[in-house]
mmCIF file of C-alpha atoms in Angstrom:
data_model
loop_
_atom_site.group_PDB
_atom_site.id
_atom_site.type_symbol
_atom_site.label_atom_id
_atom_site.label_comp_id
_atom_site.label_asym_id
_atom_site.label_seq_id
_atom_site.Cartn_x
_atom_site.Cartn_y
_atom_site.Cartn_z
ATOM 1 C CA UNK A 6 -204.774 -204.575 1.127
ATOM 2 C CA UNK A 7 -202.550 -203.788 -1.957
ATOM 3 C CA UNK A 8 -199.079 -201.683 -1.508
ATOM 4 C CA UNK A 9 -198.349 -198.547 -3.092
ATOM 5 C CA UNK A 10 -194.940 -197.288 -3.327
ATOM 6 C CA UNK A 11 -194.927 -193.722 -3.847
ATOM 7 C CA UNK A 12 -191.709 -191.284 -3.534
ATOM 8 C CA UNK A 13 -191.407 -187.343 -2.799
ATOM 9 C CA UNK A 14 -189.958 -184.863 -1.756
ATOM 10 C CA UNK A 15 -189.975 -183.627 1.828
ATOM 11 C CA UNK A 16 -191.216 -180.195 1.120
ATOM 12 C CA UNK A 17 -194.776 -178.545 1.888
ATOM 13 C CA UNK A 18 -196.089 -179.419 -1.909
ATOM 14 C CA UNK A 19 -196.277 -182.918 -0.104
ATOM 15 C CA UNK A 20 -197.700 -182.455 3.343
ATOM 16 C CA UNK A 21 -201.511 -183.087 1.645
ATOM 17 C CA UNK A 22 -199.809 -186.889 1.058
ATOM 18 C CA UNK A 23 -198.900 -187.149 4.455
ATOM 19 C CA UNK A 24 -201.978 -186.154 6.395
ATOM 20 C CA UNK A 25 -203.829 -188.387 4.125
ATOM 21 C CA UNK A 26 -201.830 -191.511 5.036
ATOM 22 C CA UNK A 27 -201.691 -190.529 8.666
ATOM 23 C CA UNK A 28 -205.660 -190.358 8.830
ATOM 24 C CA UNK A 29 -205.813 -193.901 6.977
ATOM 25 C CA UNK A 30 -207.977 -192.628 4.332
ATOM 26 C CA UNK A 31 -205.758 -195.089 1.985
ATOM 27 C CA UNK A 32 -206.487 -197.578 4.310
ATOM 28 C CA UNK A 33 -210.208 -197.209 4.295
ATOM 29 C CA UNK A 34 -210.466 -198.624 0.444
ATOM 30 C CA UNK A 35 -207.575 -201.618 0.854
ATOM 31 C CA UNK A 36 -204.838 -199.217 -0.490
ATOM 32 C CA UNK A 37 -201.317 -199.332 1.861
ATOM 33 C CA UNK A 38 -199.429 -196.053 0.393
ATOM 34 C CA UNK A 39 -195.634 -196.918 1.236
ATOM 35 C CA UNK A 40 -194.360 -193.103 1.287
ATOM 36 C CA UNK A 41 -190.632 -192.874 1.018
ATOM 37 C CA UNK A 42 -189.262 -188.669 1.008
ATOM 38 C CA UNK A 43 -186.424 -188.261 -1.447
ATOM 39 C CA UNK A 44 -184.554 -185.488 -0.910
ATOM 40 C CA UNK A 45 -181.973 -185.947 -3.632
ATOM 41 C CA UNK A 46 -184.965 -184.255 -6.197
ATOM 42 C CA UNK A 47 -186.184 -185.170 -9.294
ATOM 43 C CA UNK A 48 -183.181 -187.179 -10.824
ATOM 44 C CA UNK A 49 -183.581 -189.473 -8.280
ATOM 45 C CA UNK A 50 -187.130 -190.307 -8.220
ATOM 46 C CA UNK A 51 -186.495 -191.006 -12.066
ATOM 47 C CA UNK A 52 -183.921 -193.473 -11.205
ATOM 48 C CA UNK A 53 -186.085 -195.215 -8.761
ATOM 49 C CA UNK A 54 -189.214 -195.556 -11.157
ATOM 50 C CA UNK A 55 -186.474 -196.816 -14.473
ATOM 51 C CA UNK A 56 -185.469 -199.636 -11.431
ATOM 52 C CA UNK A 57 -188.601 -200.473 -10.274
ATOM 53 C CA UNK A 58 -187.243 -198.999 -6.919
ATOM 54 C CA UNK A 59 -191.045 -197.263 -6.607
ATOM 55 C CA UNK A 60 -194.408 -197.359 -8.283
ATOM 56 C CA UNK A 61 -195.615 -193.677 -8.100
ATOM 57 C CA UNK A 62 -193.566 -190.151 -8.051
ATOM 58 C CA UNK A 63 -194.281 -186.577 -7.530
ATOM 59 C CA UNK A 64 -192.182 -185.419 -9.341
ATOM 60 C CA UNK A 65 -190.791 -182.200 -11.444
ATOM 61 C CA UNK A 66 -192.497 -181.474 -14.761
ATOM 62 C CA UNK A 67 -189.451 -180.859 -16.267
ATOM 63 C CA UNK A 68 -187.393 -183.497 -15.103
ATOM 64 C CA UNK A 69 -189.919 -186.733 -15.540
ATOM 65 C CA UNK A 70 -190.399 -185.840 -19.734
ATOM 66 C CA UNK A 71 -186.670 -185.422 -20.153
ATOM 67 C CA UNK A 72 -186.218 -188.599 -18.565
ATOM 68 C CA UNK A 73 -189.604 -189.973 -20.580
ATOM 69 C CA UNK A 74 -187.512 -188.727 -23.731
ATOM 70 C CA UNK A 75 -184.586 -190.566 -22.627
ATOM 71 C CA UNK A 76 -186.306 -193.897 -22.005
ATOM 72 C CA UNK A 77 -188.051 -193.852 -18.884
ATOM 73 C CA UNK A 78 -191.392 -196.583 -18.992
ATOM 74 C CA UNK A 79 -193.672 -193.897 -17.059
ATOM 75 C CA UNK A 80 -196.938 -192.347 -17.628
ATOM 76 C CA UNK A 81 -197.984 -189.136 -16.755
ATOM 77 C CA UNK A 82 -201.403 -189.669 -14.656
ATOM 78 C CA UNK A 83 -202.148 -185.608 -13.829
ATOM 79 C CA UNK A 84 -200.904 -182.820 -12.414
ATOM 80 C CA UNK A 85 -200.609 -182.722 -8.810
ATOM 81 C CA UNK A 86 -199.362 -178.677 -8.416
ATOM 82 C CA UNK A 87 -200.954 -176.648 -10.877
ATOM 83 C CA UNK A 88 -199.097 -173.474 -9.913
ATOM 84 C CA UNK A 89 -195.475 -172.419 -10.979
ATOM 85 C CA UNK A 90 -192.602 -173.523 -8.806
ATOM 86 C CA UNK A 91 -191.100 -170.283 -7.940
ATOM 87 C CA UNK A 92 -187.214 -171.287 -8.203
ATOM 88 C CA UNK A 93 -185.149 -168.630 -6.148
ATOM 89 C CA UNK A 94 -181.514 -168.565 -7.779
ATOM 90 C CA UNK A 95 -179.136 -168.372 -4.095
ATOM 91 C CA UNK A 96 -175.662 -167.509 -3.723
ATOM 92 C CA UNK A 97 -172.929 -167.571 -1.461
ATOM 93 C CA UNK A 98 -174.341 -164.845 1.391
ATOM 94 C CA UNK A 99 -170.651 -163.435 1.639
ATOM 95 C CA UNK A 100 -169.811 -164.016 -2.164
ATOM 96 C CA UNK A 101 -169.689 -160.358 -4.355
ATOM 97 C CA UNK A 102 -172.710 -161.758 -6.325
ATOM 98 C CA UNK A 103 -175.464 -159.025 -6.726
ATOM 99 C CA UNK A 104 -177.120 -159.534 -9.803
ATOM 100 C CA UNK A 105 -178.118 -162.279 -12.037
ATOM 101 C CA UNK A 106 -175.809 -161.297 -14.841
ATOM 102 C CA UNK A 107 -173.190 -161.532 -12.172
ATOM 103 C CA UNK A 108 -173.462 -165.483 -12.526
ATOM 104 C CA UNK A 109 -172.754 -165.235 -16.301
ATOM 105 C CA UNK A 110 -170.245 -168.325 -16.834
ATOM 106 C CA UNK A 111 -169.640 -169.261 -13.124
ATOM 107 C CA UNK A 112 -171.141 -172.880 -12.031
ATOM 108 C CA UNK A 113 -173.962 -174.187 -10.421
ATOM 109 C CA UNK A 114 -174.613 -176.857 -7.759
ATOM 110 C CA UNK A 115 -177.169 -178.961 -8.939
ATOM 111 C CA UNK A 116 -178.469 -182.571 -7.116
ATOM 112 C CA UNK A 117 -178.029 -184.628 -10.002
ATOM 113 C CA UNK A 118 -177.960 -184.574 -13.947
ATOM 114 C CA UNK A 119 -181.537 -184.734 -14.953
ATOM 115 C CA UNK A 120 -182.938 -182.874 -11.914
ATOM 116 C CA UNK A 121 -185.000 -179.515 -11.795
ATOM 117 C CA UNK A 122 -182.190 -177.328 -10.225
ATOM 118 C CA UNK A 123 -179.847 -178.498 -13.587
ATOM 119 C CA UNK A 124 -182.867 -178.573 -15.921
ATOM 120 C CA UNK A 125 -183.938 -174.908 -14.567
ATOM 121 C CA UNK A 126 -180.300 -173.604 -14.813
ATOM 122 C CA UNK A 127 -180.887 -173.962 -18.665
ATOM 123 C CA UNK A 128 -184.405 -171.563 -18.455
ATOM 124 C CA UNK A 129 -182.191 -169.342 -16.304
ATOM 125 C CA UNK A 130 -179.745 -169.170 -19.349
ATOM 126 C CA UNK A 131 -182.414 -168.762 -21.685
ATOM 127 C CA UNK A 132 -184.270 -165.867 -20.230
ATOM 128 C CA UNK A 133 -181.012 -163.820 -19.873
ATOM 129 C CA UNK A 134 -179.466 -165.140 -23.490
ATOM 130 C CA UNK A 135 -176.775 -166.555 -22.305
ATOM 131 C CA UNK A 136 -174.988 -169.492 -24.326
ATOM 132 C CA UNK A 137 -176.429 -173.114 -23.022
ATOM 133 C CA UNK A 138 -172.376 -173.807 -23.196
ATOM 134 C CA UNK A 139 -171.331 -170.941 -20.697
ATOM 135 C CA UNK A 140 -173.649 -173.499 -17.557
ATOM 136 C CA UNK A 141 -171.042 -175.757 -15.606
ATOM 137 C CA UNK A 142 -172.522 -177.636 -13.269
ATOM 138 C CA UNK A 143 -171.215 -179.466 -9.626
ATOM 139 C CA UNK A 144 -172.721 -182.140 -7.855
ATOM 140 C CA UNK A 145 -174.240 -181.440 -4.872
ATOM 141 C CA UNK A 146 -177.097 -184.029 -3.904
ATOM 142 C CA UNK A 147 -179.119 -182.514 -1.676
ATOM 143 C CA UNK A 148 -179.981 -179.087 -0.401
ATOM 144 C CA UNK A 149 -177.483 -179.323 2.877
ATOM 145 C CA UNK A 150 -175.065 -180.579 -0.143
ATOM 146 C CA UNK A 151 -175.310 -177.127 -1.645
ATOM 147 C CA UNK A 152 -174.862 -175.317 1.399
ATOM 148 C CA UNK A 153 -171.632 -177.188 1.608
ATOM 149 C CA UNK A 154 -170.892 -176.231 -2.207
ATOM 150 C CA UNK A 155 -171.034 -172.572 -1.891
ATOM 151 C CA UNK A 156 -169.558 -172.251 1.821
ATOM 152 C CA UNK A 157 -166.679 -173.788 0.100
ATOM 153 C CA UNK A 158 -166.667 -171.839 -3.013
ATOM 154 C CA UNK A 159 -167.077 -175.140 -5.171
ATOM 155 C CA UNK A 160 -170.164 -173.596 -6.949
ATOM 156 C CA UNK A 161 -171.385 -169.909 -7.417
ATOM 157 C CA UNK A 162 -175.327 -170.271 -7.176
ATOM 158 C CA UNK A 163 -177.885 -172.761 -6.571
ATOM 159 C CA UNK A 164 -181.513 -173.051 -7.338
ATOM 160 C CA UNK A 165 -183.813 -174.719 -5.799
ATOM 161 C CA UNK A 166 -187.743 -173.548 -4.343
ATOM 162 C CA UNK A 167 -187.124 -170.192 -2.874
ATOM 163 C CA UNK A 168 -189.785 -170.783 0.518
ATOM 164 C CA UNK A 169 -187.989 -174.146 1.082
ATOM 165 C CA UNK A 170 -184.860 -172.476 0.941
ATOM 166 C CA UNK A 171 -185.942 -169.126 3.121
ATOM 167 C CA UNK A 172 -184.591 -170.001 6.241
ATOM 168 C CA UNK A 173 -181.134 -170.364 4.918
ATOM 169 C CA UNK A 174 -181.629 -166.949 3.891
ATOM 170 C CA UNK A 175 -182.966 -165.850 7.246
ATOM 171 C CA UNK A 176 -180.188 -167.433 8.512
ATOM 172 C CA UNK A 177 -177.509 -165.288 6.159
ATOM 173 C CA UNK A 178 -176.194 -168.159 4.555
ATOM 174 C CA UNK A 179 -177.615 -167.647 1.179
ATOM 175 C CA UNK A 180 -178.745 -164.724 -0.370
ATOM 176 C CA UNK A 181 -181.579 -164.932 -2.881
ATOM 177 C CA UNK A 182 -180.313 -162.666 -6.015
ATOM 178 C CA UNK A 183 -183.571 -163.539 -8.131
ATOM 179 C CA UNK A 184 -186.619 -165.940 -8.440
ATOM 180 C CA UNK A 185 -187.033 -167.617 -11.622
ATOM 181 C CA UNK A 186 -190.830 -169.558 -11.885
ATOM 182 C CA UNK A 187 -191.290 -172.594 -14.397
ATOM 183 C CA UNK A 188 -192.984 -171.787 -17.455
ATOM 184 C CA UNK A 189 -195.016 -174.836 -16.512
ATOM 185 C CA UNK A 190 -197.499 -176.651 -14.018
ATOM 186 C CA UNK A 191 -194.575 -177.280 -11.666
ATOM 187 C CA UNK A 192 -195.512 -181.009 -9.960
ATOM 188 C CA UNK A 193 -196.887 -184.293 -11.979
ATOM 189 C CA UNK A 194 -197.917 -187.734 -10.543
ATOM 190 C CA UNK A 195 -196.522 -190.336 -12.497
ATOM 191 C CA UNK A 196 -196.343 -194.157 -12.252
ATOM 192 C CA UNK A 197 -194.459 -196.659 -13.891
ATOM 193 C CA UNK A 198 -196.516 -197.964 -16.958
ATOM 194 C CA UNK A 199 -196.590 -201.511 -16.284
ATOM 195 C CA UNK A 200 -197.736 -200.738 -12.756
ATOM 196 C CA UNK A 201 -199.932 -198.709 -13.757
ATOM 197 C CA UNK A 202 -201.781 -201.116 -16.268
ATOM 198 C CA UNK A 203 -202.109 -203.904 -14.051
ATOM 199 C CA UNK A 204 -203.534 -201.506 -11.691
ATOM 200 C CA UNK A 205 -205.334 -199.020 -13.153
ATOM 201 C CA UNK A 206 -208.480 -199.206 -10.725
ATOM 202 C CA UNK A 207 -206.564 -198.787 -7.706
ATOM 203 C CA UNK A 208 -204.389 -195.996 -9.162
ATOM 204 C CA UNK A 209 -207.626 -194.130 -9.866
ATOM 205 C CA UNK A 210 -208.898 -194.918 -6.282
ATOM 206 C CA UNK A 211 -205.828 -193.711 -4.805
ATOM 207 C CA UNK A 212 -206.183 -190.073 -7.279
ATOM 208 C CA UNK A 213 -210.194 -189.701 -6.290
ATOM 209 C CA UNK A 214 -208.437 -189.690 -2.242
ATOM 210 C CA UNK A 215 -205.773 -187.447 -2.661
ATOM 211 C CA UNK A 216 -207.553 -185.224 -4.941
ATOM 212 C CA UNK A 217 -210.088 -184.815 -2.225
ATOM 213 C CA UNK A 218 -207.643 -183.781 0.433
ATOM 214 C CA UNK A 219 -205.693 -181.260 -2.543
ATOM 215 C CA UNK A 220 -209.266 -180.076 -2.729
ATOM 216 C CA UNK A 221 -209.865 -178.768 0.932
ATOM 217 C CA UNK A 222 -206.194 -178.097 2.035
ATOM 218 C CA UNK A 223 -206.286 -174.409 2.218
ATOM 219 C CA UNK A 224 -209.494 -175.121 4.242
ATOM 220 C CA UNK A 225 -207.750 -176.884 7.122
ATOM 221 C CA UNK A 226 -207.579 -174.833 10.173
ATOM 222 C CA UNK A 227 -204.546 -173.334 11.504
ATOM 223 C CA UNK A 228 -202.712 -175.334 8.168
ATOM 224 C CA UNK A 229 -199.996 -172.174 7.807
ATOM 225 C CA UNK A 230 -199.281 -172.495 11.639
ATOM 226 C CA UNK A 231 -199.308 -176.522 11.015
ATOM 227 C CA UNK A 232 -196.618 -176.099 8.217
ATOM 228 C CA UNK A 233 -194.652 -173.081 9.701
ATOM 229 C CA UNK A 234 -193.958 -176.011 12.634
ATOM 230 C CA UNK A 235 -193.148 -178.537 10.748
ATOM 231 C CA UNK A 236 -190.787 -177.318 7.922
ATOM 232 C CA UNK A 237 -189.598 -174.341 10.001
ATOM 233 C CA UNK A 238 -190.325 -171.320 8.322
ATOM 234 C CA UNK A 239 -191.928 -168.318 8.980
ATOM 235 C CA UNK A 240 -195.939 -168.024 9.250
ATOM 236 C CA UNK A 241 -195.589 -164.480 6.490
ATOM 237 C CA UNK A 242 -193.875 -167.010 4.314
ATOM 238 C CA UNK A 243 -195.950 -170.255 4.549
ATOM 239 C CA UNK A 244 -199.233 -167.367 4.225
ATOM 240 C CA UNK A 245 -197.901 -166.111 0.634
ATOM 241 C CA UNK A 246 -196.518 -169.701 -0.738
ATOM 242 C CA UNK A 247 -200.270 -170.534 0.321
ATOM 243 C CA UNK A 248 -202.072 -167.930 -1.425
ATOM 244 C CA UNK A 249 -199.445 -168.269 -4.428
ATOM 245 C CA UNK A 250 -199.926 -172.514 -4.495
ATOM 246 C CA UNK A 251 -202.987 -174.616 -6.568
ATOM 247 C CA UNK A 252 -202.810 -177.957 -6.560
ATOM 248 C CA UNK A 253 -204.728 -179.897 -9.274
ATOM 249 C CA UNK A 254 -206.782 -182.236 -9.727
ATOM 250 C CA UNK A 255 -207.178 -182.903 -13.646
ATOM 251 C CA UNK A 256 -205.072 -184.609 -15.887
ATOM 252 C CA UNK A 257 -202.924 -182.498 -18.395
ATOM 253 C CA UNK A 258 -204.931 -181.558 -21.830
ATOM 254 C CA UNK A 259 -203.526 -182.486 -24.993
ATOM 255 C CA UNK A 260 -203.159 -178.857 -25.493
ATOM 256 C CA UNK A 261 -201.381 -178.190 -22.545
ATOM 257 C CA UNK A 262 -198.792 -180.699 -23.051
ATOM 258 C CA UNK A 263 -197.832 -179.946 -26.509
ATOM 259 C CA UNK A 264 -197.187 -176.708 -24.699
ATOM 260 C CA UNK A 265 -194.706 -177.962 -22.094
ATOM 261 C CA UNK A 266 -193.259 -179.919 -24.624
ATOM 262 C CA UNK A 267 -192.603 -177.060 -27.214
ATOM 263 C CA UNK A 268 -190.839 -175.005 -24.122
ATOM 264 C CA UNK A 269 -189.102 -177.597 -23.243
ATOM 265 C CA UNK A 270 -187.770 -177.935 -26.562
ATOM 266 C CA UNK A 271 -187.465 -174.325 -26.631
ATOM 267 C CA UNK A 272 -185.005 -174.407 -23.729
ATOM 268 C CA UNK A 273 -183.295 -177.778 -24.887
ATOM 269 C CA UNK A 274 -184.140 -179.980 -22.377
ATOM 270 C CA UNK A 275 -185.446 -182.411 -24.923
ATOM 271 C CA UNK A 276 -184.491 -182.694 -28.177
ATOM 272 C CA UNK A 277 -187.670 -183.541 -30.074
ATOM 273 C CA UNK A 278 -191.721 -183.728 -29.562
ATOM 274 C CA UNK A 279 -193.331 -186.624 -27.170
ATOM 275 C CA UNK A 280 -196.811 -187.834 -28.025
ATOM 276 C CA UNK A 281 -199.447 -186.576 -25.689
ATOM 277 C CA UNK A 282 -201.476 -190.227 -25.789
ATOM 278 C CA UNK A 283 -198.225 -192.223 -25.559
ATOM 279 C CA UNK A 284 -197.373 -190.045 -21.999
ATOM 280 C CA UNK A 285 -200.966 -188.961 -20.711
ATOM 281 C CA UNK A 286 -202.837 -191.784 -19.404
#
């Protein structure tokens, strides 16, 4: 049996990890998938693969080539979600925010430098033309964190996945003001390089499994009721995040990479071009 450390985050993008472990189809070919949630996002998860803290990650787009750009020994193995991330920009339910432009300036809670909620604050700034300068940021860690952030009037918005985040709007703690999707296929698997070289078989195993269960998710019966129950929302909203969602199951083309990377560039979140056969394995 060889050991797997893979890290996440706890949201429904996930779940298809989960059920696979809990039915042992890892198990069945020798493979022991350690599965550790990270809440913190993104930034995190980069930390853990530059420290050998983890061997796989699910991890942001966004976040995972900025940190690639900055140093970080991982390789890009495919996409897991295929689909935007639709990133819902929340304020303070009781604030006098209404609009978008309304935010011009103020500052927003983020988990950590290098995560998608700071990364996405910048393609916020760009699709209204705002200065990059005019962003300030607070730390907030996780999404309770940011709850804490604007109840207090620390920070003026937050962004983070707008279904994860509905039932604090249900709950009138935040209200949504706008929704503001990636330019990009939102989730990528990634593994540490030197892992991932002396290991390549079982990685690939491990890809053919999961891909299979990506493959027949939506096919799963009563799998809206099964994740309206277990990350407490709504059935209406796990229905539409469902119809809205495609995972993958193909490893990024040349050509769409050099896309990512010029919009990245684009919105300065790296400075200069990566090579697609130094990141794509």
């Amino acid at each position: 049996m060889k050991t797997v450390r893979i890290v996440g985050v706890p949201e429904h993008f996930n779940f298809p990890w989960q059920l696979t472990i809990d039915e042992g189809m890892f198990n069945e070919v020798g493979i022991d998938v350690n599965w550790t949630d990270v809440p913190e996002g993104t930034g995190k998860m980069c930390e853990l693969l530059r420290t050998n803290q983890t061997d796989l990650a699910v991890i942001l787009t966004e976040g995972i080539l900025k940190d690639i750009a900055n140093g970080n020994e991982s390789v890009i193995l495919q996409t897991f979600v295929q689909s935007p991330l639709q990133w819902g920009i929340h304020v303070n339910a009781e604030s006098n925010y209404k609009t978008v432009d309304d935010l011009f300036g103020k500052t927003a809670a983020i988990s950590r430098y290098g995560s998608g909620s700071e990364l996405m604050t910048y393609v916020n700034a760009a699709n209204n033309n705002w200065d990059f300068d005019s962003v300030k940021f607070e730390i907030v860690n996780t999404l309770n964190g940011s709850v804490e952030a604007l109840s207090a009037n620390k920070a003026d918005y937050f962004m983070w996945d707008r279904f994860m985040t509905q039932p604090i709007v249900d709950k009138g703690i935040f209200r949504r003001v706008d929704v503001c999707p990636t330019p990009w296929p939102c989730f990528m698997i990634v593994a540490r390089k030197e892992f991932y070289q002396q290991n390549k078989a079982m990685v690939d195993n491990l890809l053919g499994i999961i891909n299979q269960t990506t493959t027949e998710f939506k096919m799963i019966p009563s799998i809206d009721r099964t994740l309206a129950s277990v990350f407490n929302q709504k059935l209406e909203d796990i229905q539409q995040w469902l119809q809205i969602t495609r995972w993958s199951q193909k490893k990024l083309t040349e050509a769409q990479f050099n896309q990512i990377i010029s919009d990245l560039i684009q919105f300065k979140i790296i400075n200069q071009p990566l090579k697609y056969f130094e990141v794509v394995v």
